[in-house]
Amino acid sequence: MQRIFSGIAPSGVPTLGNYLGAIRNWVALQEGHACLYCLVDLHAITTFQDPDALRSQTRTQAAILLAAGIDADRHILFNQSAVSAHARLAWIFNCVARVGWLNRMTQFKDKAGKDREAASAGLYVYPTLMAADILAYHATRVPVGDDQRQHLELANDIAQKFNHDYGVTFFPTVEALVPPEAARVMSLRDGGRKMSKSDPSDQSRINLTDDADAIALKIRRARTDAPPLPSEAAGLEGRPEARNLVAIMAALSGRSVAAVLAEHGGQGFGVFKEALTARVVATVAPIAGEAGRLLGDPAHLDGVLRDGAARARAIAEPVVREAERIVGFLG
Ligand code: TYM
């Protein structure tokens, strides 16, 4: 059985972008795969997190993933810092990856912003830790949104160079599983920016904890242009906000953009946004409700993560010990 690994950073409440780009796929892939899903708290602190907020966000994410359908009995849900193998393998990978490779990472450039000198060193080596997350389990399939593709290519470069430098065939190739629609959900305020859980504007995103009223308000206020929806996908050219809302509708209703436009083409945004709101509420409200219930018992959530970490450790520990032996550590 192929092993799946994926992660989400507890740097805020998961958004509809996280759901459509990743979490929904995580749930579906549980059939027929052995899955590990990780709350990547080591990655989260590459930008400063208030410690209490980090604790609470980690629990909120665990609750949301369980509410969305992650089965923590049959699969593994855990937080990254609880399994030290990730950080050990990441160090080895820091010594395999080349500075030139890291300099090409677009996410670092985006996240570091104008003042790159002031970014943390952790933010710079973020992708080597990601490679370690996956390869510590010899996982081969990684369900992610479009923005993580480049990091997975880097993981393959690192695995290949490790194998080559040490003359082994130890680390496998990893494959990105990116959904066909809504692989990059954009901000509701700016069609040129990704919807992000760490965006300062709450109006820019749908949180998976939002209730029906909040969702309706955010979609009503979502930025659009004036013309009605086109009847064909080509008509979305140069209309990023319209394209984004149509892509969200397509992903939520299991249709293509073309099929959505065949139904809604010619409609104004007032009508279309109402239909979209109904779809978003139907998906998000049950998750938000169940997550709220689970958050009432934080000790239970902590227990789920502890149990997941113990099972994750049992898989990662022998792999990382072997990597350390290959490198020449006495152990
Ligand atoms: P993070 O926390 O930024 O996002 C978690 C997942 O959600 C996807 N995603 C989106 N998809 C569509 N539209 C969006 N607007 C959107 N925003 C986020 C991301 O692509 C991701 O799949 N580096 C990762 C976490 C990570 C990881 C890993 C992933 C750490 N180690 C190993 C895979 C394998 C991250 O920060 O994701």
Short mmCIF file of C-alpha atoms in Angstrom, two decimals, residues 2-330:
data_model
loop_
_atom_site.label_atom_id
_atom_site.label_comp_id
_atom_site.label_asym_id
_atom_site.label_seq_id
_atom_site.Cartn_x
_atom_site.Cartn_y
_atom_site.Cartn_z
CA GLN A 2 1.41 3.41 -0.94
CA ARG A 3 2.04 5.80 1.89
CA ILE A 4 0.56 9.30 1.83
CA PHE A 5 2.02 12.19 3.81
CA SER A 6 0.79 15.75 3.99
CA GLY A 7 0.88 18.65 6.39
CA ILE A 8 -0.72 21.92 7.35
CA ALA A 9 0.89 24.72 9.33
CA PRO A 10 -0.99 25.72 12.52
CA SER A 11 -0.38 29.39 11.82
CA GLY A 12 -4.09 30.22 11.78
CA VAL A 13 -7.50 28.66 11.24
CA PRO A 14 -7.66 26.50 8.07
CA THR A 15 -9.45 28.18 5.17
CA LEU A 16 -11.63 27.09 2.30
CA GLY A 17 -8.40 27.21 0.25
CA ASN A 18 -6.78 24.62 2.52
CA TYR A 19 -9.93 22.53 2.27
CA LEU A 20 -10.29 22.56 -1.52
CA GLY A 21 -6.56 22.41 -2.24
CA ALA A 22 -5.66 19.75 0.28
CA ILE A 23 -7.89 18.59 3.15
CA ARG A 24 -10.72 17.32 0.96
CA ASN A 25 -8.23 15.17 -0.92
CA TRP A 26 -6.70 13.95 2.34
CA VAL A 27 -10.09 12.62 3.39
CA ALA A 28 -10.73 10.91 0.03
CA LEU A 29 -7.27 9.30 -0.10
CA GLN A 30 -7.85 7.48 3.17
CA GLU A 31 -9.50 4.72 1.10
CA GLY A 32 -6.73 2.51 -0.25
CA HIS A 33 -3.73 4.28 1.28
CA ALA A 34 -1.89 4.43 4.58
CA CYS A 35 -2.02 8.12 5.47
CA LEU A 36 -0.09 10.41 7.81
CA TYR A 37 -1.42 13.92 8.32
CA CYS A 38 0.74 16.32 10.25
CA LEU A 39 0.20 19.64 12.02
CA VAL A 40 3.54 21.20 11.17
CA ASP A 41 4.23 23.31 14.25
CA LEU A 42 7.99 23.44 13.49
CA HIS A 43 7.11 25.09 10.18
CA ALA A 44 4.60 27.42 11.86
CA ILE A 45 7.28 29.09 14.00
CA THR A 46 9.34 30.09 10.93
CA THR A 47 7.26 33.24 11.34
CA PHE A 48 6.67 34.30 14.96
CA GLN A 49 3.65 32.71 16.66
CA ASP A 50 2.38 33.71 20.07
CA PRO A 51 2.87 30.51 22.16
CA ASP A 52 -0.69 30.42 23.51
CA ALA A 53 -2.08 31.07 20.04
CA LEU A 54 0.08 28.28 18.60
CA ARG A 55 -1.23 25.81 21.19
CA SER A 56 -4.80 26.80 20.50
CA GLN A 57 -4.39 26.83 16.71
CA THR A 58 -2.84 23.36 16.80
CA ARG A 59 -5.87 22.02 18.70
CA THR A 60 -8.28 23.88 16.41
CA GLN A 61 -6.64 22.35 13.36
CA ALA A 62 -6.79 18.88 14.87
CA ALA A 63 -10.50 19.40 15.57
CA ILE A 64 -11.17 20.65 12.05
CA LEU A 65 -9.35 17.76 10.42
CA LEU A 66 -11.28 15.24 12.50
CA ALA A 67 -14.54 17.08 11.78
CA ALA A 68 -13.75 17.08 8.05
CA GLY A 69 -13.44 13.30 8.10
CA ILE A 70 -9.85 12.37 8.93
CA ASP A 71 -9.99 8.99 10.64
CA ALA A 72 -7.30 9.11 13.33
CA ASP A 73 -7.86 5.47 14.28
CA ARG A 74 -7.18 3.98 10.87
CA HIS A 75 -4.65 6.66 9.88
CA ILE A 76 -2.20 8.89 11.74
CA LEU A 77 -2.82 12.48 12.84
CA PHE A 78 -0.06 14.13 14.87
CA ASN A 79 1.94 17.29 15.47
CA GLN A 80 5.39 17.50 13.93
CA SER A 81 7.42 18.61 16.97
CA ALA A 82 6.37 15.45 18.84
CA VAL A 83 8.44 13.31 16.44
CA SER A 84 12.08 14.43 16.66
CA ALA A 85 13.03 12.36 13.59
CA HIS A 86 11.72 15.23 11.39
CA ALA A 87 14.23 17.75 12.75
CA ARG A 88 17.12 15.26 12.64
CA LEU A 89 16.52 14.36 9.00
CA ALA A 90 15.97 18.03 8.14
CA TRP A 91 19.48 18.79 9.41
CA ILE A 92 20.98 16.12 7.15
CA PHE A 93 18.95 17.56 4.26
CA ASN A 94 20.21 21.07 5.05
CA CYS A 95 23.63 19.66 4.30
CA VAL A 96 22.47 17.99 1.06
CA ALA A 97 20.40 20.86 -0.39
CA ARG A 98 22.32 23.64 -2.14
CA VAL A 99 21.90 27.32 -1.31
CA GLY A 100 21.24 27.93 -5.03
CA TRP A 101 18.25 25.58 -4.89
CA LEU A 102 16.76 27.35 -1.88
CA ASN A 103 17.30 30.74 -3.51
CA ARG A 104 14.88 29.73 -6.25
CA MET A 105 11.96 29.02 -3.89
CA THR A 106 9.14 31.42 -4.73
CA GLN A 107 7.35 30.87 -1.41
CA PHE A 108 10.38 32.15 0.50
CA LYS A 109 10.44 35.26 -1.68
CA ASP A 110 6.68 35.79 -1.11
CA LYS A 111 6.79 35.19 2.63
CA ALA A 112 10.03 37.06 3.31
CA GLY A 113 8.72 40.10 1.42
CA LYS A 114 10.90 43.08 0.69
CA ASP A 115 13.21 42.77 3.68
CA ARG A 116 14.70 39.32 3.02
CA GLU A 117 17.59 39.93 5.42
CA ALA A 118 15.12 40.09 8.29
CA ALA A 119 13.47 36.72 7.55
CA SER A 120 14.26 33.88 9.93
CA ALA A 121 16.85 31.30 8.89
CA GLY A 122 14.09 28.75 9.52
CA LEU A 123 11.91 30.33 6.83
CA TYR A 124 14.79 29.95 4.39
CA VAL A 125 15.29 26.22 5.06
CA TYR A 126 11.55 25.57 5.35
CA PRO A 127 11.52 23.31 2.25
CA THR A 128 14.29 21.02 3.56
CA LEU A 129 12.16 20.31 6.64
CA MET A 130 9.23 19.60 4.34
CA ALA A 131 11.34 17.08 2.42
CA ALA A 132 12.28 15.48 5.74
CA ASP A 133 8.60 15.28 6.79
CA ILE A 134 7.76 13.23 3.75
CA LEU A 135 10.91 11.16 3.35
CA ALA A 136 11.16 10.17 7.04
CA TYR A 137 8.20 7.91 6.23
CA HIS A 138 9.33 6.91 2.74
CA ALA A 139 5.99 8.37 1.66
CA THR A 140 5.51 8.59 -2.10
CA ARG A 141 2.28 10.53 -2.63
CA VAL A 142 1.66 14.01 -1.28
CA PRO A 143 -1.75 15.69 -1.66
CA VAL A 144 -1.19 19.47 -1.75
CA GLY A 145 -2.41 22.67 -3.35
CA ASP A 146 -0.64 24.15 -6.35
CA ASP A 147 1.59 26.42 -4.21
CA GLN A 148 3.53 23.43 -2.81
CA ARG A 149 4.57 21.91 -6.16
CA GLN A 150 7.95 23.62 -6.20
CA HIS A 151 8.73 22.38 -2.68
CA LEU A 152 8.00 18.81 -3.74
CA GLU A 153 10.29 19.13 -6.75
CA LEU A 154 12.97 20.25 -4.32
CA ALA A 155 12.25 17.23 -2.11
CA ASN A 156 12.95 15.03 -5.12
CA ASP A 157 16.19 16.90 -5.87
CA ILE A 158 17.29 16.39 -2.26
CA ALA A 159 16.37 12.68 -2.26
CA GLN A 160 18.22 12.16 -5.52
CA LYS A 161 21.34 13.97 -4.38
CA PHE A 162 21.37 12.07 -1.08
CA ASN A 163 21.08 8.75 -2.93
CA HIS A 164 23.77 9.81 -5.39
CA ASP A 165 26.25 11.25 -2.88
CA TYR A 166 26.06 8.21 -0.60
CA GLY A 167 25.69 5.63 -3.37
CA VAL A 168 22.37 4.24 -2.12
CA THR A 169 18.80 3.88 -3.39
CA PHE A 170 17.33 4.80 -0.05
CA PHE A 171 14.85 7.64 -0.60
CA PRO A 172 11.98 7.23 -3.11
CA THR A 173 10.58 9.76 -5.55
CA VAL A 174 7.55 11.70 -4.31
CA GLU A 175 4.54 12.66 -6.39
CA ALA A 176 2.36 15.74 -5.85
CA LEU A 177 -1.38 15.09 -5.98
CA VAL A 178 -2.97 18.41 -6.92
CA PRO A 179 -6.75 18.72 -7.45
CA PRO A 180 -8.08 19.61 -10.94
CA GLU A 181 -10.13 22.64 -9.81
CA ALA A 182 -9.41 25.19 -7.07
CA ALA A 183 -5.82 24.06 -6.59
CA ARG A 184 -5.10 27.74 -5.89
CA VAL A 185 -8.04 29.49 -4.24
CA MET A 186 -7.54 33.24 -4.29
CA SER A 187 -8.29 35.94 -1.70
CA LEU A 188 -11.87 37.25 -1.71
CA ARG A 189 -10.47 40.80 -1.60
CA ASP A 190 -7.80 40.48 -4.30
CA GLY A 191 -7.90 37.94 -7.13
CA GLY A 192 -4.14 38.25 -7.54
CA ARG A 193 -3.33 36.92 -4.06
CA LYS A 194 -3.70 33.45 -2.58
CA MET A 195 -6.37 32.92 0.08
CA SER A 196 -4.28 32.52 3.23
CA LYS A 197 -4.95 31.71 6.88
CA SER A 198 -2.30 34.24 7.84
CA ASP A 199 -3.66 37.15 5.77
CA PRO A 200 -4.27 40.10 8.15
CA SER A 201 -7.75 40.61 6.65
CA ASP A 202 -10.36 38.12 7.88
CA GLN A 203 -12.59 39.30 5.02
CA SER A 204 -10.12 37.84 2.52
CA ARG A 205 -10.94 34.25 3.40
CA ILE A 206 -13.56 31.75 4.50
CA ASN A 207 -12.38 30.08 7.71
CA LEU A 208 -13.48 26.50 8.32
CA THR A 209 -14.84 27.78 11.66
CA ASP A 210 -17.07 30.46 10.08
CA ASP A 211 -20.84 30.24 10.61
CA ALA A 212 -23.45 30.71 7.88
CA ASP A 213 -23.87 34.45 8.56
CA ALA A 214 -20.14 35.15 8.39
CA ILE A 215 -19.84 33.16 5.16
CA ALA A 216 -22.79 34.96 3.55
CA LEU A 217 -21.36 38.36 4.48
CA LYS A 218 -17.86 37.56 3.22
CA ILE A 219 -19.13 36.26 -0.12
CA ARG A 220 -21.51 39.21 -0.53
CA ARG A 221 -18.57 41.57 0.07
CA ALA A 222 -16.17 39.58 -2.14
CA ARG A 223 -14.63 41.80 -4.77
CA THR A 224 -15.94 41.37 -8.32
CA ASP A 225 -16.14 43.39 -11.52
CA ALA A 226 -19.35 44.72 -13.06
CA PRO A 227 -20.19 42.52 -16.10
CA PRO A 228 -22.29 39.37 -15.68
CA LEU A 229 -20.65 35.95 -15.77
CA PRO A 230 -19.53 34.78 -19.22
CA SER A 231 -20.93 31.56 -20.69
CA GLU A 232 -17.51 30.14 -21.55
CA ALA A 233 -14.22 29.80 -19.67
CA ALA A 234 -12.38 32.02 -22.17
CA GLY A 235 -14.56 34.92 -20.97
CA LEU A 236 -12.88 34.74 -17.53
CA GLU A 237 -9.59 35.92 -19.04
CA GLY A 238 -8.45 39.04 -17.20
CA ARG A 239 -11.21 38.63 -14.58
CA PRO A 240 -9.33 36.96 -11.68
CA GLU A 241 -12.02 37.59 -9.04
CA ALA A 242 -14.79 36.16 -11.22
CA ARG A 243 -12.58 33.21 -12.14
CA ASN A 244 -11.90 32.52 -8.47
CA LEU A 245 -15.57 32.43 -7.46
CA VAL A 246 -16.43 30.20 -10.41
CA ALA A 247 -13.53 27.85 -9.59
CA ILE A 248 -14.72 27.60 -5.98
CA MET A 249 -18.23 26.78 -7.21
CA ALA A 250 -16.81 24.16 -9.61
CA ALA A 251 -14.74 22.49 -6.91
CA LEU A 252 -17.60 22.46 -4.39
CA SER A 253 -20.11 21.05 -6.85
CA GLY A 254 -17.75 18.51 -8.43
CA ARG A 255 -18.00 20.11 -11.86
CA SER A 256 -15.65 21.79 -14.31
CA VAL A 257 -15.48 25.58 -14.72
CA ALA A 258 -17.09 25.12 -18.15
CA ALA A 259 -20.04 23.23 -16.63
CA VAL A 260 -20.56 25.94 -13.98
CA LEU A 261 -20.54 28.65 -16.66
CA ALA A 262 -22.95 26.65 -18.82
CA GLU A 263 -25.42 26.93 -15.91
CA HIS A 264 -24.62 30.36 -14.50
CA GLY A 265 -23.31 32.26 -17.56
CA GLY A 266 -25.22 35.50 -18.05
CA GLN A 267 -26.08 35.80 -14.35
CA GLY A 268 -25.08 38.86 -12.36
CA PHE A 269 -22.96 38.38 -9.23
CA GLY A 270 -25.90 39.02 -6.89
CA VAL A 271 -27.62 35.82 -8.02
CA PHE A 272 -24.44 33.80 -8.45
CA LYS A 273 -23.11 34.75 -5.02
CA GLU A 274 -26.29 33.48 -3.40
CA ALA A 275 -25.90 30.10 -5.08
CA LEU A 276 -22.24 30.04 -4.10
CA THR A 277 -23.02 30.94 -0.49
CA ALA A 278 -25.42 28.00 -0.25
CA ARG A 279 -22.70 25.63 -1.49
CA VAL A 280 -20.02 27.00 0.82
CA VAL A 281 -22.32 26.90 3.85
CA ALA A 282 -23.34 23.30 3.04
CA THR A 283 -19.67 22.28 3.13
CA VAL A 284 -18.25 24.47 5.89
CA ALA A 285 -21.07 24.68 8.47
CA PRO A 286 -21.08 20.95 9.37
CA ILE A 287 -17.27 20.99 9.75
CA ALA A 288 -17.38 24.15 11.89
CA GLY A 289 -20.15 22.69 14.08
CA GLU A 290 -18.41 19.39 14.71
CA ALA A 291 -15.03 21.06 15.26
CA GLY A 292 -16.64 23.32 17.88
CA ARG A 293 -17.98 20.27 19.69
CA LEU A 294 -14.57 18.54 19.61
CA LEU A 295 -12.87 21.68 20.95
CA GLY A 296 -14.99 21.34 24.08
CA ASP A 297 -12.72 18.45 25.09
CA PRO A 298 -9.10 19.55 24.52
CA ALA A 299 -7.73 16.65 26.60
CA HIS A 300 -9.27 14.24 24.10
CA LEU A 301 -7.69 16.12 21.17
CA ASP A 302 -4.30 16.09 22.88
CA GLY A 303 -4.70 12.33 23.40
CA VAL A 304 -5.46 11.77 19.71
CA LEU A 305 -2.31 13.70 18.73
CA ARG A 306 -0.15 11.90 21.33
CA ASP A 307 -1.32 8.53 20.10
CA GLY A 308 -0.71 9.59 16.48
CA ALA A 309 2.80 10.78 17.35
CA ALA A 310 3.67 7.45 18.96
CA ARG A 311 2.58 5.59 15.83
CA ALA A 312 4.37 8.07 13.55
CA ARG A 313 7.56 7.72 15.59
CA ALA A 314 7.50 3.95 15.17
CA ILE A 315 7.63 4.42 11.37
CA ALA A 316 10.03 7.37 11.13
CA GLU A 317 12.57 6.33 13.75
CA PRO A 318 14.03 3.30 11.86
CA VAL A 319 14.09 5.26 8.57
CA VAL A 320 15.96 8.21 10.07
CA ARG A 321 18.32 5.94 12.04
CA GLU A 322 19.21 4.26 8.75
CA ALA A 323 19.77 7.66 7.08
CA GLU A 324 22.07 8.58 10.00
CA ARG A 325 23.95 5.30 9.61
CA ILE A 326 24.33 5.88 5.83
CA VAL A 327 25.77 9.34 6.52
CA GLY A 328 28.29 7.83 8.92
CA PHE A 329 27.01 8.77 12.38
CA LEU A 330 28.03 6.28 15.08
#
